[in-house]
Each structure stands twice: as structure tokens, then as C-alpha cells.
Coordinates of C-alpha atoms and ligand atoms in Angstrom, one line a residue:
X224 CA 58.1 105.6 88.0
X225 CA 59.2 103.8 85.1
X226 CA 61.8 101.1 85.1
X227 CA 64.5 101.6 83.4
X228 CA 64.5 98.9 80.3
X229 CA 67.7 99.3 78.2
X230 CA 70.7 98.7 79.4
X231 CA 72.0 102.1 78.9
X232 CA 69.3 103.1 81.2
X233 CA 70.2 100.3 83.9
X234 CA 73.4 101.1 83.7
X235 CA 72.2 105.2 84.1
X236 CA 70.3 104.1 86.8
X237 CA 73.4 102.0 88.5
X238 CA 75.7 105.1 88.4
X239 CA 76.3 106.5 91.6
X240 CA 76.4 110.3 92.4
X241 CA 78.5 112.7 91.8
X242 CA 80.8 113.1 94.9
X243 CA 78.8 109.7 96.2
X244 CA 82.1 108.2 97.7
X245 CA 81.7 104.4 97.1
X246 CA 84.6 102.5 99.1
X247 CA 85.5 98.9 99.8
X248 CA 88.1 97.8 102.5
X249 CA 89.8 95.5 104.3
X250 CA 91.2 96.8 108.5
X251 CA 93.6 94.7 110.2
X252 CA 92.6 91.6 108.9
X253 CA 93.7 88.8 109.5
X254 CA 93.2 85.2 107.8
X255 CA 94.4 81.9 109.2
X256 CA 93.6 78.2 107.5
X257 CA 95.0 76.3 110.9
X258 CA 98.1 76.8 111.1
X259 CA 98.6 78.6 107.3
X260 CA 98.3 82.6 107.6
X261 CA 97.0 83.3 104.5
X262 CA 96.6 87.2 105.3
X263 CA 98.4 88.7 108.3
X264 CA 97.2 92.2 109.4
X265 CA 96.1 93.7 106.3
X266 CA 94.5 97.1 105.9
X267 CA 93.6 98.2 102.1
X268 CA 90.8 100.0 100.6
X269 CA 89.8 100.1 97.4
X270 CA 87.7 103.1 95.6
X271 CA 84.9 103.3 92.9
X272 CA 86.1 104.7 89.5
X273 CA 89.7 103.5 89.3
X274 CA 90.5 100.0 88.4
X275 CA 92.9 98.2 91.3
X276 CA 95.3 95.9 90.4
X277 CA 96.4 92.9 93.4
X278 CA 100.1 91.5 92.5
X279 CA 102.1 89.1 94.7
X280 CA 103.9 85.8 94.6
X281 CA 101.7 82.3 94.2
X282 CA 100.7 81.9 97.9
X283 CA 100.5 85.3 99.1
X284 CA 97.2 85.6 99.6
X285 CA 95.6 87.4 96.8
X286 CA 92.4 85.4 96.0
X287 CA 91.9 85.1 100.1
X288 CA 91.6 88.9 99.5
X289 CA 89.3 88.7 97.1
X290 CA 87.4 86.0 98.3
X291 CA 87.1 88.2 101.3
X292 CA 85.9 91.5 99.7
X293 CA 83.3 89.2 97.3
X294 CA 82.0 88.2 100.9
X295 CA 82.6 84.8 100.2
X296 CA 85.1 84.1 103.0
X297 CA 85.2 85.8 106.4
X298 CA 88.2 87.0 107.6
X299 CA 89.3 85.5 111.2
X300 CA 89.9 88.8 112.9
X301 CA 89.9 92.2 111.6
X302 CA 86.7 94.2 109.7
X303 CA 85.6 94.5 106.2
X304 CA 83.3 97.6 105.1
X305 CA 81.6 97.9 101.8
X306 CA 80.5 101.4 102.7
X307 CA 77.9 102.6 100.8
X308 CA 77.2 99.0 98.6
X309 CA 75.8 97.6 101.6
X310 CA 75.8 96.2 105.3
X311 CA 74.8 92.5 104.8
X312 CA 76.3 89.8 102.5
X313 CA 73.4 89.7 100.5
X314 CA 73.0 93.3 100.1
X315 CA 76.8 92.7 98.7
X316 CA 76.3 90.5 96.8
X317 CA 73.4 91.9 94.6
X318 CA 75.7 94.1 93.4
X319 CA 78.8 91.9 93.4
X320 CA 80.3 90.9 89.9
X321 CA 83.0 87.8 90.2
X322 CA 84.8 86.3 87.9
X323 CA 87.4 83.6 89.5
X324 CA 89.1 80.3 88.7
X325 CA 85.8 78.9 88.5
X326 CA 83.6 80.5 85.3
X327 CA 80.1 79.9 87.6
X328 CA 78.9 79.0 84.3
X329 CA 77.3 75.5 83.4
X330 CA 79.1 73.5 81.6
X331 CA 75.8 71.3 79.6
X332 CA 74.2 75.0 79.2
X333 CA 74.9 77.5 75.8
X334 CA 76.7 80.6 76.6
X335 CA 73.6 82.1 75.9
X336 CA 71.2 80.4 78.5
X337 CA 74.5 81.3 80.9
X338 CA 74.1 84.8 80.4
X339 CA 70.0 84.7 80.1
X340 CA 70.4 82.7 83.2
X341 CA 71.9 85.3 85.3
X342 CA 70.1 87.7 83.9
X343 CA 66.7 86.4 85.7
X344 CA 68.2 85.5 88.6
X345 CA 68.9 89.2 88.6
X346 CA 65.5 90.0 87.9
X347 CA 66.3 91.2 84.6
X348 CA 64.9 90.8 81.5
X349 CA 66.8 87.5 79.7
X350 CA 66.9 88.3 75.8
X351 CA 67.8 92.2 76.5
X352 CA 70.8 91.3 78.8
X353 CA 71.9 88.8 76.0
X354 CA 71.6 90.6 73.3
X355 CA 73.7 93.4 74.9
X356 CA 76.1 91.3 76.0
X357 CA 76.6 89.9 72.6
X358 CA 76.9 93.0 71.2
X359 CA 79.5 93.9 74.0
X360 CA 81.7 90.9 74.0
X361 CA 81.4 89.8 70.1
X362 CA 79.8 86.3 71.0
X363 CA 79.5 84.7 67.8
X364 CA 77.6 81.3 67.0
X365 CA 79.8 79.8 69.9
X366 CA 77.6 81.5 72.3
X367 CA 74.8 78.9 70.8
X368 CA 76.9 75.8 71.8
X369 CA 77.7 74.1 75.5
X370 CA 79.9 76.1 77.5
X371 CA 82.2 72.8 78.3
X372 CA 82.8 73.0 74.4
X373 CA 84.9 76.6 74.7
X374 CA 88.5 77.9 74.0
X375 CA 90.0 79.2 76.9
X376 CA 89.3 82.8 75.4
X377 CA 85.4 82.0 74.9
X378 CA 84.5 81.1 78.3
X379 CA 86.4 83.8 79.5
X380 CA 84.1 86.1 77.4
X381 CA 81.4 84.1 78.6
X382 CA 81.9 84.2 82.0
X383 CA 82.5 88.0 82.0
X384 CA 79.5 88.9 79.9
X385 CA 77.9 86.6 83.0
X386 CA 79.3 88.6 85.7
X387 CA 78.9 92.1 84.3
X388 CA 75.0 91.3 83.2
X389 CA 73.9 92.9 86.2
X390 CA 76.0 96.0 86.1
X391 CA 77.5 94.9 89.3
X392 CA 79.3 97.8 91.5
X393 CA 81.4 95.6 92.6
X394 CA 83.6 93.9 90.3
X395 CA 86.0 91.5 91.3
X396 CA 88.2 89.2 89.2
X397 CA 90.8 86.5 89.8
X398 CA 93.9 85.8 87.1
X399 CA 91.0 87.4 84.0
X400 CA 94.0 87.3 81.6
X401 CA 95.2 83.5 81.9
X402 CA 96.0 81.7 78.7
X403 CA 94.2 84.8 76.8
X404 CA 95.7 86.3 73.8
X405 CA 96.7 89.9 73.2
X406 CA 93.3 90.7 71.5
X407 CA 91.6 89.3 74.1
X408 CA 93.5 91.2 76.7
X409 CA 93.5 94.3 75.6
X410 CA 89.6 93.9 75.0
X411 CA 89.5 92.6 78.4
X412 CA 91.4 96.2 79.6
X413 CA 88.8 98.2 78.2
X414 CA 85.8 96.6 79.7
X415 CA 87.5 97.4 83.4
X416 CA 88.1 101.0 81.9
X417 CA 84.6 101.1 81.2
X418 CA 83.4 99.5 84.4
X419 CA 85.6 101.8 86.3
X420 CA 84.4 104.5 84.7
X421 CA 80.2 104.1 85.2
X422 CA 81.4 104.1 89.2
X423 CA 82.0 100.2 89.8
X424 CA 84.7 99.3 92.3
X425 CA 86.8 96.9 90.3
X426 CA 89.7 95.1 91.2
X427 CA 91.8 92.1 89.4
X428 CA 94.3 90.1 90.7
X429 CA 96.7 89.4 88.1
X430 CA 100.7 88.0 88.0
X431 CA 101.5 89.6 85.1
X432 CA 103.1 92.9 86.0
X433 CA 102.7 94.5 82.3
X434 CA 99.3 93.9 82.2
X435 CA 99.1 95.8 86.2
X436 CA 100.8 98.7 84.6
X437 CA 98.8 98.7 81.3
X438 CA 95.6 98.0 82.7
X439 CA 95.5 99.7 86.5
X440 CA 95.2 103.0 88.4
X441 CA 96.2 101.4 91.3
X442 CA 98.7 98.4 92.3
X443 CA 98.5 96.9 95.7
X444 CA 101.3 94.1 96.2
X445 CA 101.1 91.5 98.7
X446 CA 103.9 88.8 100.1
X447 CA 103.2 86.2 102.7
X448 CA 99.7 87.4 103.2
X449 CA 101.3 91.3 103.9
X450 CA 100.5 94.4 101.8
X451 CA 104.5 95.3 100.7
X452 CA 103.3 98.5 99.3
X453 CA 101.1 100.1 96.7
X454 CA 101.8 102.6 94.0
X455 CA 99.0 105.1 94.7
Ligands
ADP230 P1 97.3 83.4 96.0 O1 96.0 83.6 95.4 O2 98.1 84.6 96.2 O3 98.1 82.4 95.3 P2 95.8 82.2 98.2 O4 95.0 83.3 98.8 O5 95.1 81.3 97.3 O6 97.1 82.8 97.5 O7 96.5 81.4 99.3 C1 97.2 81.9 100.4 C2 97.6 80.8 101.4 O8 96.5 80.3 102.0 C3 98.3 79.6 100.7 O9 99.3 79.1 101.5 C4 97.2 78.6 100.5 O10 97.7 77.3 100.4 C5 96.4 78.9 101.7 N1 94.9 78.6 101.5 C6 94.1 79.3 100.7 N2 92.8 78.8 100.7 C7 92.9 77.7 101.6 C8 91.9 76.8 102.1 N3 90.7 76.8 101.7 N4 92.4 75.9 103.0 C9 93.6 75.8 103.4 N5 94.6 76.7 103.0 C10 94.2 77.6 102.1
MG231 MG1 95.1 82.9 93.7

């Protein structure tokens, strides 16, 4: 068998199948930081193809959630399933795509070797994934300068390109449209569309409810680390 080489063919390859029912989700769980319950009880799934937006308060949980779907933190009590992505953490996270506070990016690194980078850690091959990326995000000559010398709106760019390299089928993204502008956003809205659309689970915690509406299929709304209620 040949393996697939463009990224049109990885991403092919990546897509799951028809009627495949990829799901992600959180049952009775339960988070506690000593004596600070971060999540209390919370049951939630979240489905491939639609794009999920998280909304709540400052405090009421959200990037715990994420954190905890991104297997990055284990829940206290309570069970998490990533269904058909996987049984182990690093099963998860091979196909995990994360985009937080933090870009994961190095700062003394171009935006290029940050995307070429995580690219071969992928075992993927480096120019390709950067030259599609470039393409896809509109890097210009910034992408050929250190990362710590960015805008706000170019290591976002950056660090999406970065988690997306891999096609992930699991994309997960905390507060992707601070201090971006319009442009950016809606730019930003149409790479989840896209994502969604190829079969990723995606889901973005966000505080600005316009953006929820524009941007999601879904709206899951936590307060005090409780789901309140979801629009589905
Ligand atoms: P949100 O993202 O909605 O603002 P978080 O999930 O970050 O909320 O935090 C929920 C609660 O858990 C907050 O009270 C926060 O202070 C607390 N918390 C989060 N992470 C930690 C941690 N590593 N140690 C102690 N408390 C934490
Ligand atoms: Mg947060």
C-alpha cells in the first residue's frame, strides 16, 4: 500500500466512515483541586462533524473540561470515553489537536521550524506540512522570523497551523479568538467548519456569546463547574 503523501490524501485517509460514529464524553465527572470543585457531576458528549461551543462564567470550569477531554488532566471520579479515537492517552493523543492559553510553540524557533517541527514529531513529512499550512493560514514572511517576535493574531495562526498539521480528530481549543480581529475570526470560523466537516470532533471554549452563535452547532454552558444546559 502506498502512503498517502499530500495532504489532501492524509486528510482522505484521516476521514472516518460513513455512519462511523466518532464520540467524545465526559459521565458523572467530577473534578476537585482540594477543597475547589472545579467540575461537579458533569455528563456531556461531544460528536464528530459538528463544531461544539463551551460558554460559562470565568471560574466555571471550562478549560478543566477541556483539559480533561485533551487527556491532560484526570478527572477525580467519574469516566471519560473517546470511543472510537482510542483507549489509551497516547492513542488520544496522536490524534489530539490543542490549542490553549499556552501556543506549545517555541518562542527562539520561526513559525516555520514550529510547524516543520510538529510535523516530524508526527512522522510527517516537514516541508509538505509547511507549505500546506502556509497556503492554509496565509503565513507571510513573519512565519520566517522567531515566534516570541509575533502579533497576537500571528501566533495564533501559528499555533493553529501547529495543531491542525496532523489532521488531528480531535480538536480542542481554549479562548482561539482572544485579542483577534474580525478577519481573523471569521477566518478562524471557517477552519472549525472545515475541521468539523472532514469528521474531527472539535470543540472551543469561548466567552464571547456572538462568536458561540456564529461559529457553533452546538452550545454547552457551564456554571460553578455544572452543565446549566445546552442548545442541541
Ligand atoms: P474557566 O476556564 O471556566 O475559567 P477553570 O477550569 O480554569 O475555569 O477553573 C475552574 C476552577 O478550578 C477555578 O476555581 C480555578 O481556580 C480552579 N482551578 C483550575 N485549575 C486549577 C489548579 N491547577 N489548581 C487549583 N485550582 C485550579
Ligand atoms: Mg479557562
Amino acid at each position: 500500500m502506498r502512503l498517502p503523501s499530500t495532504s489532501e490524501e492524509r486528510q482522505a485517509a484521516r476521514v472516518p466512515d460513513p455512519g462511523s460514529d466518532v464520540r467524545v464524553g465526559l459521565r458523572a465527572v467530577t473534578k476537585t483541586y482540594g477543597p475547589v470543585r472545579a467540575l461537579v457531576g458533569v455528563t456531556v458528549e461531544f460528536v464528530a462533524g459538528r463544531v461544539s461551543m463551551v460558554v460559562g462564567p470565568n471560574g466555571s470550569g471550562k478549560s478543566t473540561l477541556l483539559s480533561i477531554l485533551g487527556t491532560l488532566t484526570r478527572p477525580t471520579s467519574g469516566k471519560v470515553s473517546h470511543g472510537l479515537l482510542g483507549r489509551s492517552r497516547e492513542e488520544v493523543r496522536t490524534v489530539l489537536g490543542w490549542v490553549g492559553h499556552d501556543s506549545l510553540c517555541y518562542a527562539d524557533l520561526t513559525g516555520r521550524e514550529n510547524i516543520e517541527l510538529a510535523a516530524r514529531l508526527h512522522g510527517l513529512p516537514a516541508h509538505p506540512a509547511f507549505e500546506a499550512a502556509r497556503a492554509r493560514f496565509e503565513l507571510g514572511s513573519f512565519a520566517e522570523r522567531p515566534f516570541r517576535t509575533y502579533s497576537r493574531g500571528q501566533r495564533q495562526r501559528v499555533a493553529l497551523a501547529r495543531a491542525l498539521v496532523h489532521t488531528p480528530r480531535l480538536l480542542l481549543l481554549d479562548e482561539p479568538t482572544t485579542g483577534l480581529d474580525t478577519k481573523s475570526i471569521d477566518a478562524l470560523r471557517a477552519v472549525l467548519r472545515d475541521e468539523a466537516s472532514r469528521g474531527a470532533v472539535v470543540v472551543v471554549i469561548t466567552h464571547d456569546e456572538g462568536f458561540a452563535s456564529a461559529a457553533g452547532d452546538v452550545r454547552v454552558a457551564l456554571d460553578r463547574g455544572r452543565i446549566t444546559g445546552d442548545a442541541e
